[in-house]
Structures are given as C-alpha cells and as structure tokens.
PDB file of C-alpha atoms in Angstrom:
ATOM      1  CA  MET A 763      -0.003   0.013   0.010  1.00 94.00           C
ATOM      2  CA  ASP A 764       1.061   3.540  -0.749  1.00 97.00           C
ATOM      3  CA  LEU A 765      -0.962   4.813   2.188  1.00 97.00           C
ATOM      4  CA  THR A 766       0.948   4.016   5.375  1.00 97.00           C
ATOM      5  CA  ALA A 767       0.286   4.404   9.091  1.00 97.00           C
ATOM      6  CA  GLU A 768       3.005   7.074   9.187  1.00 96.00           C
ATOM      7  CA  LEU A 769       1.224   9.095   6.468  1.00 96.00           C
ATOM      8  CA  VAL A 770      -2.097   8.754   8.234  1.00 97.00           C
ATOM      9  CA  ALA A 771      -0.552   9.916  11.465  1.00 97.00           C
ATOM     10  CA  LEU A 772       0.346  13.184   9.799  1.00 96.00           C
ATOM     11  CA  VAL A 773      -3.317  14.108   9.309  1.00 95.00           C
ATOM     12  CA  ASP A 774      -4.932  12.290  12.189  1.00 95.00           C
ATOM     13  CA  ARG A 775      -6.709  14.526  14.740  1.00 95.00           C
ATOM     14  CA  MET A 776      -9.951  14.875  16.778  1.00 96.00           C
ATOM     15  CA  GLU A 777     -12.520  17.645  16.309  1.00 96.00           C
ATOM     16  CA  PRO A 778     -15.327  18.683  18.646  1.00 95.00           C
ATOM     17  CA  ASP A 779     -18.739  16.964  18.165  1.00 94.00           C
ATOM     18  CA  PRO A 780     -21.071  19.597  16.615  1.00 90.00           C
ATOM     19  CA  GLY A 781     -24.115  17.464  17.425  1.00 90.00           C
ATOM     20  CA  PRO A 782     -27.043  16.667  15.056  1.00 89.00           C
ATOM     21  CA  GLU A 783     -27.676  19.004  12.126  1.00 88.00           C
ATOM     22  CA  PRO A 784     -30.864  21.114  12.228  1.00 88.00           C
ATOM     23  CA  GLY A 785     -33.786  18.963  11.184  1.00 88.00           C
ATOM     24  CA  THR A 786     -32.117  15.760  12.489  1.00 90.00           C
ATOM     25  CA  SER A 787     -31.736  14.172  15.869  1.00 92.00           C
ATOM     26  CA  ASP A 788     -30.060  11.253  17.608  1.00 92.00           C
ATOM     27  CA  HIS A 789     -31.944   7.921  17.766  1.00 94.00           C
ATOM     28  CA  THR A 790     -33.477   7.166  21.114  1.00 95.00           C
ATOM     29  CA  ASP A 791     -33.331   3.788  22.761  1.00 95.00           C
ATOM     30  CA  ALA A 792     -37.037   3.337  21.984  1.00 97.00           C
ATOM     31  CA  ASP A 793     -36.336   4.108  18.292  1.00 96.00           C
ATOM     32  CA  LEU A 794     -33.696   1.437  18.131  1.00 97.00           C
ATOM     33  CA  HIS A 795     -35.838  -1.061  20.019  1.00 97.00           C
ATOM     34  CA  ASP A 796     -38.723  -0.524  17.585  1.00 97.00           C
ATOM     35  CA  MET A 797     -36.459  -0.814  14.506  1.00 97.00           C
ATOM     36  CA  ALA A 798     -35.020  -4.089  15.797  1.00 97.00           C
ATOM     37  CA  THR A 799     -38.504  -5.425  16.411  1.00 97.00           C
ATOM     38  CA  ALA A 800     -39.605  -4.434  12.865  1.00 97.00           C
ATOM     39  CA  LEU A 801     -36.501  -6.121  11.336  1.00 98.00           C
ATOM     40  CA  LEU A 802     -37.284  -9.370  13.214  1.00 97.00           C
ATOM     41  CA  ALA A 803     -40.927  -9.166  12.200  1.00 97.00           C
ATOM     42  CA  GLU A 804     -39.781  -9.001   8.553  1.00 97.00           C
ATOM     43  CA  TYR A 805     -37.434 -11.913   8.917  1.00 96.00           C
ATOM     44  CA  ASN A 806     -36.845 -13.930  12.069  1.00 91.00           C
ATOM     45  CA  PRO A 807     -33.751 -16.095  11.420  1.00 93.00           C
ATOM     46  CA  LYS A 808     -32.638 -19.110  13.375  1.00 90.00           C
ATOM     47  CA  HIS A 809     -29.118 -17.672  13.196  1.00 92.00           C
ATOM     48  CA  LEU A 810     -28.290 -13.986  12.891  1.00 95.00           C
ATOM     49  CA  TRP A 811     -25.790 -13.416  10.085  1.00 96.00           C
ATOM     50  CA  VAL A 812     -24.319  -9.930   9.506  1.00 96.00           C
ATOM     51  CA  PHE A 813     -22.658  -8.912   6.230  1.00 97.00           C
ATOM     52  CA  ALA A 814     -19.593  -6.709   6.880  1.00 96.00           C
ATOM     53  CA  TYR A 815     -17.877  -4.785   4.107  1.00 96.00           C
ATOM     54  CA  GLY A 816     -16.146  -1.953   5.957  1.00 93.00           C
ATOM     55  CA  SER A 817     -15.513  -1.006   9.550  1.00 91.00           C
ATOM     56  CA  LEU A 818     -17.484  -3.953  10.926  1.00 92.00           C
ATOM     57  CA  ILE A 819     -14.552  -6.070   9.698  1.00 92.00           C
ATOM     58  CA  TRP A 820     -11.856  -4.220  11.645  1.00 89.00           C
ATOM     59  CA  ASN A 821     -13.986  -3.014  14.551  1.00 85.00           C
ATOM     60  CA  PRO A 822     -16.976  -5.326  14.872  1.00 81.00           C
ATOM     61  CA  GLU A 823     -17.863  -4.566  18.503  1.00 74.00           C
ATOM     62  CA  PHE A 824     -19.807  -7.844  18.599  1.00 75.00           C
ATOM     63  CA  GLN A 825     -18.916 -11.486  19.193  1.00 78.00           C
ATOM     64  CA  ALA A 826     -18.990 -13.808  16.227  1.00 86.00           C
ATOM     65  CA  ASP A 827     -19.241 -17.599  16.503  1.00 90.00           C
ATOM     66  CA  GLU A 828     -18.450 -18.078  12.780  1.00 93.00           C
ATOM     67  CA  GLN A 829     -17.304 -16.128   9.744  1.00 93.00           C
ATOM     68  CA  ARG A 830     -17.354 -16.843   6.029  1.00 95.00           C
ATOM     69  CA  PRO A 831     -16.202 -14.995   2.941  1.00 96.00           C
ATOM     70  CA  ALA A 832     -19.359 -13.771   1.212  1.00 97.00           C
ATOM     71  CA  VAL A 833     -20.410 -12.064  -1.989  1.00 98.00           C
ATOM     72  CA  ALA A 834     -23.345  -9.624  -2.179  1.00 98.00           C
ATOM     73  CA  ALA A 835     -24.543  -9.484  -5.787  1.00 97.00           C
ATOM     74  CA  GLY A 836     -26.355  -6.235  -6.819  1.00 97.00           C
ATOM     75  CA  TRP A 837     -24.409  -4.173  -4.221  1.00 98.00           C
ATOM     76  CA  HIS A 838     -21.043  -2.456  -4.095  1.00 97.00           C
ATOM     77  CA  ARG A 839     -19.155  -0.618  -1.364  1.00 97.00           C
ATOM     78  CA  SER A 840     -19.006   3.074  -1.989  1.00 97.00           C
ATOM     79  CA  PHE A 841     -18.002   6.238  -0.126  1.00 97.00           C
ATOM     80  CA  CYS A 842     -21.504   7.578  -0.689  1.00 97.00           C
ATOM     81  CA  LEU A 843     -22.501   8.808   2.767  1.00 97.00           C
ATOM     82  CA  LYS A 844     -21.808  12.421   3.736  1.00 96.00           C
ATOM     83  CA  LEU A 845     -21.338  12.851   7.486  1.00 94.00           C
ATOM     84  CA  THR A 846     -20.973  16.088   9.408  1.00 95.00           C
ATOM     85  CA  ARG A 847     -20.212  14.309  12.596  1.00 94.00           C
ATOM     86  CA  TRP A 848     -18.113  11.325  13.749  1.00 94.00           C
ATOM     87  CA  ARG A 849     -15.248  11.600  11.194  1.00 96.00           C
ATOM     88  CA  GLY A 850     -16.171  14.976   9.668  1.00 96.00           C
ATOM     89  CA  THR A 851     -17.609  18.334  10.552  1.00 96.00           C
ATOM     90  CA  ARG A 852     -20.162  20.749   9.024  1.00 95.00           C
ATOM     91  CA  GLU A 853     -17.219  22.750   7.622  1.00 95.00           C
ATOM     92  CA  LEU A 854     -15.558  19.653   6.136  1.00 96.00           C
ATOM     93  CA  PRO A 855     -18.018  16.721   5.896  1.00 96.00           C
ATOM     94  CA  ALA A 856     -16.632  13.151   5.758  1.00 97.00           C
ATOM     95  CA  LEU A 857     -17.435  10.490   3.227  1.00 98.00           C
ATOM     96  CA  MET A 858     -18.166   7.053   4.701  1.00 96.00           C
ATOM     97  CA  LEU A 859     -18.709   3.670   3.209  1.00 96.00           C
ATOM     98  CA  ALA A 860     -22.119   2.129   2.659  1.00 96.00           C
ATOM     99  CA  LEU A 861     -23.530  -0.475   0.325  1.00 97.00           C
ATOM    100  CA  ASP A 862     -24.980   1.095  -2.786  1.00 98.00           C
ATOM    101  CA  ARG A 863     -27.010  -0.449  -5.551  1.00 97.00           C
ATOM    102  CA  GLY A 864     -25.237  -2.150  -8.472  1.00 97.00           C
ATOM    103  CA  GLY A 865     -22.192  -4.244  -8.949  1.00 96.00           C
ATOM    104  CA  THR A 866     -20.804  -6.875  -6.602  1.00 97.00           C
ATOM    105  CA  CYS A 867     -19.289  -6.634  -3.117  1.00 98.00           C
ATOM    106  CA  LEU A 868     -16.912  -9.117  -1.485  1.00 97.00           C
ATOM    107  CA  GLY A 869     -17.080  -9.104   2.279  1.00 97.00           C
ATOM    108  CA  ILE A 870     -17.377 -11.263   5.364  1.00 96.00           C
ATOM    109  CA  ALA A 871     -20.557 -12.825   6.762  1.00 97.00           C
ATOM    110  CA  TYR A 872     -20.439 -13.152  10.537  1.00 96.00           C
ATOM    111  CA  ARG A 873     -22.742 -15.403  12.599  1.00 95.00           C
ATOM    112  CA  SER A 874     -23.473 -13.966  16.029  1.00 90.00           C
ATOM    113  CA  PRO A 875     -24.408 -15.916  19.115  1.00 86.00           C
ATOM    114  CA  GLU A 876     -27.935 -17.263  19.232  1.00 81.00           C
ATOM    115  CA  ASP A 877     -28.922 -15.596  22.494  1.00 84.00           C
ATOM    116  CA  ASP A 878     -30.520 -12.146  22.605  1.00 87.00           C
ATOM    117  CA  MET A 879     -30.820 -11.621  18.855  1.00 92.00           C
ATOM    118  CA  HIS A 880     -32.970  -8.502  19.431  1.00 95.00           C
ATOM    119  CA  GLY A 881     -30.348  -6.996  21.660  1.00 93.00           C
ATOM    120  CA  GLN A 882     -27.563  -7.692  19.135  1.00 93.00           C
ATOM    121  CA  ILE A 883     -29.540  -5.956  16.400  1.00 94.00           C
ATOM    122  CA  VAL A 884     -30.102  -2.956  18.644  1.00 95.00           C
ATOM    123  CA  ARG A 885     -26.383  -2.669  19.281  1.00 93.00           C
ATOM    124  CA  LEU A 886     -25.650  -2.869  15.586  1.00 94.00           C
ATOM    125  CA  LEU A 887     -28.223  -0.165  14.793  1.00 95.00           C
ATOM    126  CA  LYS A 888     -26.850   2.093  17.506  1.00 93.00           C
ATOM    127  CA  ARG A 889     -23.402   1.758  15.983  1.00 91.00           C
ATOM    128  CA  GLU A 890     -24.184   1.938  12.296  1.00 92.00           C
ATOM    129  CA  LEU A 891     -27.097   4.343  11.876  1.00 92.00           C
ATOM    130  CA  ASP A 892     -26.438   7.923  11.093  1.00 91.00           C
ATOM    131  CA  ALA A 893     -28.650  10.746  12.365  1.00 89.00           C
ATOM    132  CA  LYS A 894     -32.468  10.438  12.410  1.00 91.00           C
ATOM    133  CA  PRO A 895     -33.912  10.141   9.766  1.00 92.00           C
ATOM    134  CA  PRO A 896     -31.091   7.822   8.708  1.00 93.00           C
ATOM    135  CA  THR A 897     -29.535   7.359   5.278  1.00 96.00           C
ATOM    136  CA  ASN A 898     -27.504   4.299   6.252  1.00 96.00           C
ATOM    137  CA  ILE A 899     -30.347   1.798   6.922  1.00 97.00           C
ATOM    138  CA  ALA A 900     -30.515  -1.856   7.952  1.00 97.00           C
ATOM    139  CA  LYS A 901     -31.761  -4.311   5.363  1.00 97.00           C
ATOM    140  CA  TRP A 902     -31.922  -8.065   4.945  1.00 98.00           C
ATOM    141  CA  ILE A 903     -29.920  -9.043   1.815  1.00 98.00           C
ATOM    142  CA  ASN A 904     -28.887 -12.333   0.326  1.00 98.00           C
ATOM    143  CA  VAL A 905     -25.174 -13.239   0.010  1.00 98.00           C
ATOM    144  CA  SER A 906     -23.372 -16.228  -1.522  1.00 98.00           C
ATOM    145  CA  THR A 907     -20.774 -18.234   0.331  1.00 96.00           C
ATOM    146  CA  THR A 908     -18.854 -21.453  -0.427  1.00 91.00           C
ATOM    147  CA  SER A 909     -21.295 -23.167   1.969  1.00 92.00           C
ATOM    148  CA  GLY A 910     -24.417 -21.798   0.266  1.00 94.00           C
ATOM    149  CA  ARG A 911     -26.626 -18.715   0.265  1.00 96.00           C
ATOM    150  CA  LEU A 912     -27.400 -16.758   3.388  1.00 97.00           C
ATOM    151  CA  LYS A 913     -29.805 -14.040   4.262  1.00 97.00           C
ATOM    152  CA  THR A 914     -27.827 -11.470   6.235  1.00 98.00           C
ATOM    153  CA  LEU A 915     -28.369  -8.095   7.921  1.00 97.00           C
ATOM    154  CA  ALA A 916     -26.498  -5.378   6.138  1.00 97.00           C
ATOM    155  CA  PHE A 917     -26.354  -1.597   6.175  1.00 97.00           C
ATOM    156  CA  VAL A 918     -27.152   0.044   2.852  1.00 97.00           C
ATOM    157  CA  ALA A 919     -27.465   3.551   1.540  1.00 97.00           C
ATOM    158  CA  LEU A 920     -30.954   5.003   1.118  1.00 97.00           C
ATOM    159  CA  ARG A 921     -30.585   7.030  -2.065  1.00 97.00           C
ATOM    160  CA  THR A 922     -33.392   9.404  -1.070  1.00 96.00           C
ATOM    161  CA  GLY A 923     -31.768  10.042   2.306  1.00 95.00           C
ATOM    162  CA  GLY A 924     -30.460  13.451   3.196  1.00 93.00           C
ATOM    163  CA  ALA A 925     -26.861  12.250   3.732  1.00 95.00           C
ATOM    164  CA  TYR A 926     -26.634  10.377   0.414  1.00 97.00           C
ATOM    165  CA  ALA A 927     -23.677  11.778  -1.504  1.00 97.00           C
ATOM    166  CA  GLY A 928     -23.932   9.639  -4.616  1.00 95.00           C
ATOM    167  CA  LYS A 929     -21.008   8.552  -6.750  1.00 94.00           C
ATOM    168  CA  ARG A 930     -18.052  11.009  -6.517  1.00 96.00           C
ATOM    169  CA  PRO A 931     -14.865  11.077  -8.673  1.00 97.00           C
ATOM    170  CA  LEU A 932     -12.120   9.100  -6.896  1.00 97.00           C
ATOM    171  CA  PRO A 933      -9.732  12.096  -6.603  1.00 97.00           C
ATOM    172  CA  GLU A 934     -12.487  14.036  -4.828  1.00 97.00           C
ATOM    173  CA  VAL A 935     -13.133  11.125  -2.447  1.00 98.00           C
ATOM    174  CA  ALA A 936      -9.427  10.816  -1.751  1.00 98.00           C
ATOM    175  CA  SER A 937      -9.185  14.566  -1.047  1.00 97.00           C
ATOM    176  CA  VAL A 938     -12.040  14.380   1.489  1.00 98.00           C
ATOM    177  CA  LEU A 939     -10.637  11.322   3.213  1.00 98.00           C
ATOM    178  CA  SER A 940      -7.180  12.877   3.431  1.00 97.00           C
ATOM    179  CA  ARG A 941      -8.505  16.043   5.169  1.00 97.00           C
ATOM    180  CA  ALA A 942     -11.752  15.287   7.085  1.00 97.00           C
ATOM    181  CA  ALA A 943     -11.882  14.469  10.811  1.00 97.00           C
ATOM    182  CA  GLY A 944     -14.368  14.491  13.659  1.00 97.00           C
ATOM    183  CA  HIS A 945     -14.847  13.428  17.264  1.00 96.00           C
ATOM    184  CA  TRP A 946     -14.181   9.790  16.258  1.00 95.00           C
ATOM    185  CA  GLY A 947     -10.858  10.694  14.567  1.00 96.00           C
ATOM    186  CA  SER A 948      -9.802  11.181  11.020  1.00 97.00           C
ATOM    187  CA  SER A 949     -11.357   9.843   7.778  1.00 98.00           C
ATOM    188  CA  ALA A 950      -7.831   8.890   6.750  1.00 98.00           C
ATOM    189  CA  GLN A 951      -7.565   6.514   9.699  1.00 97.00           C
ATOM    190  CA  TYR A 952     -10.952   4.996   8.844  1.00 97.00           C
ATOM    191  CA  ALA A 953      -9.932   4.443   5.260  1.00 97.00           C
ATOM    192  CA  PHE A 954      -6.556   3.005   6.164  1.00 97.00           C
ATOM    193  CA  ASN A 955      -8.020   0.588   8.716  1.00 97.00           C
ATOM    194  CA  THR A 956     -10.686  -0.570   6.224  1.00 97.00           C
ATOM    195  CA  ILE A 957      -8.343  -1.121   3.293  1.00 97.00           C
ATOM    196  CA  THR A 958      -5.640  -2.878   5.246  1.00 96.00           C
ATOM    197  CA  LYS A 959      -8.126  -5.186   6.920  1.00 95.00           C
ATOM    198  CA  LEU A 960      -9.735  -6.037   3.624  1.00 96.00           C
ATOM    199  CA  GLU A 961      -6.261  -6.860   2.280  1.00 95.00           C
ATOM    200  CA  GLU A 962      -5.697  -9.200   5.235  1.00 95.00           C
ATOM    201  CA  HIS A 963      -8.863 -11.087   4.230  1.00 94.00           C
ATOM    202  CA  GLY A 964      -7.658 -11.263   0.588  1.00 95.00           C
ATOM    203  CA  ILE A 965     -10.200  -8.659  -0.578  1.00 95.00           C
ATOM    204  CA  ARG A 966      -8.825  -5.983  -2.868  1.00 94.00           C
ATOM    205  CA  ASP A 967     -11.471  -3.520  -3.810  1.00 95.00           C
ATOM    206  CA  ARG A 968     -10.359  -1.882  -7.045  1.00 95.00           C
ATOM    207  CA  ASN A 969     -11.737   1.614  -6.251  1.00 96.00           C
ATOM    208  CA  LEU A 970     -10.480   1.605  -2.697  1.00 97.00           C
ATOM    209  CA  TRP A 971      -7.012   0.605  -3.924  1.00 97.00           C
ATOM    210  CA  LYS A 972      -6.967   3.557  -6.263  1.00 98.00           C
ATOM    211  CA  ILE A 973      -8.231   5.801  -3.468  1.00 98.00           C
ATOM    212  CA  GLN A 974      -5.450   4.895  -1.026  1.00 98.00           C
ATOM    213  CA  LYS A 975      -2.840   5.636  -3.693  1.00 98.00           C
ATOM    214  CA  LEU A 976      -4.404   9.077  -4.386  1.00 98.00           C
ATOM    215  CA  MET A 977      -4.630   9.727  -0.633  1.00 98.00           C
ATOM    216  CA  ALA A 978      -0.920   8.978  -0.149  1.00 97.00           C
ATOM    217  CA  GLU A 979      -0.025  11.354  -3.027  1.00 97.00           C
ATOM    218  CA  GLN A 980      -2.304  14.124  -1.585  1.00 96.00           C
ATOM    219  CA  ILE A 981      -0.977  13.822   1.959  1.00 96.00           C
ATOM    220  CA  TRP A 982       2.644  13.959   0.721  1.00 94.00           C
ATOM    221  CA  GLU A 983       1.841  16.985  -1.379  1.00 92.00           C
ATOM    222  CA  SER A 984       0.074  18.811   1.460  1.00 89.00           C
ATOM    223  CA  GLN A 985       3.041  18.181   3.747  1.00 87.00           C
ATOM    224  CA  ARG A 986       5.472  19.369   1.080  1.00 84.00           C
ATOM    225  CA  GLN A 987       3.493  22.605   0.703  1.00 85.00           C
ATOM    226  CA  GLN A 988       3.494  23.231   4.461  1.00 83.00           C
ATOM    227  CA  VAL A 989       7.256  22.811   4.640  1.00 76.00           C
ATOM    228  CA  SER A 990       7.862  25.094   1.664  1.00 69.00           C
TER     229      SER A 990
END
C-alpha cells in the first residue's frame, strides 16, 4: 500500500462533536428497540448473520461464532455517505462507506451468538445508523458463500436520504478522506483501517485501492506545501 500508518498519522486529529444538524436528531433507545423489532418481524432467522464490508470487519464490536467470505450481488461498497459528525464536521464533511445499488461486493458474513438476537440488532443499529432520519439503513440481503446462500443483515445507503452523496470522482473522495476528521478521529484513519483489513482477508477493492494511492499522493503534497 502507498498509504501508510505514518502518512495517516500526519493528518490524524480529533474535532469537537457539533451534534445533530438542524432537522435531524439522535436515535432514542425506543427508536432502536422498535427498529429491531420491525426487522425481526420482517425476517426472524434461526441464526443472525451480519454482512460486513467496511468498519465492521476491523472494529466489529460484537462477538462472532463463525465467519465466512461472502459475495453480495447487486451491491457495491462506496463512499456515498456524507457525514458532518463522527469523522467529519459541518465545515468539512466526511465520506463514509455504505452499500450502494449495483455491482458486486466481496465481504465477510459473521454469525453472532444465538442468544438475545434482538439486543444484538439494537447494538448494531446504535453503532451503524447515522442521524435520524437515517440514510444508512438496515436491510436483509442475500449473499453467496462457499457453503451456500445466506440471508444477512446489512447496512445500505438509502438514495433518497439526506446524507446520500452519490457517486463521486475518486480524486475528490481521496481529497475528502485525506482532510476530514471528527470526534471519532480522521477519515484517513478510517480508510486506512478498512483497506488494510480487507487486504488481510484477501479482498482488494479496485476503487479503494486507487483511493489509497491518491490519498498517499495528496498527503505527501500537502506536507510538502506546508514545509515550503
């Protein structure tokens, strides 16, 4: 990789949390409880499988009893979510990964423990959803594995959502990721962790590989300009 931990450290920082944007709010515990209940009413699996394609691979925050390489047809990972909190600010919004329609996405399917399925979904919703009303939403999707097809819970982009950024040119994405940061840290750290962990699992996303190269070039150039 051209993007290294040393380069990321040059732009890594924390910014104050500006809170929800006007017209949005944080999800309440009751909101999350009701969404989990609705998801299980739609599909109540014997085993809860979760499809991970980004940060859930390197920072799952849940226990998994099993994992399998998986392919989600009809979806692709994309930096299509604009966030003004977490790893960005209102002045410099971040771009975060979500599943968007079209293409194919290689990822990991994780099977969580069988106990307290509702509670596990609530914890995932609390971690993954953006502000209310959300643009990154939970959805049951089918994936293929070497052991057969699975229905998994995944987080996908709602194209009509207020935080949907759509498809951006890769140099623009790299520029945002190289500069944006929030109270969870920098977008550069997020991108670096995601791409390196995908590599460890033998998953090389063509667009992400181009983005990390562009990020490295842009960080080097910004540092050179500061010195000169």
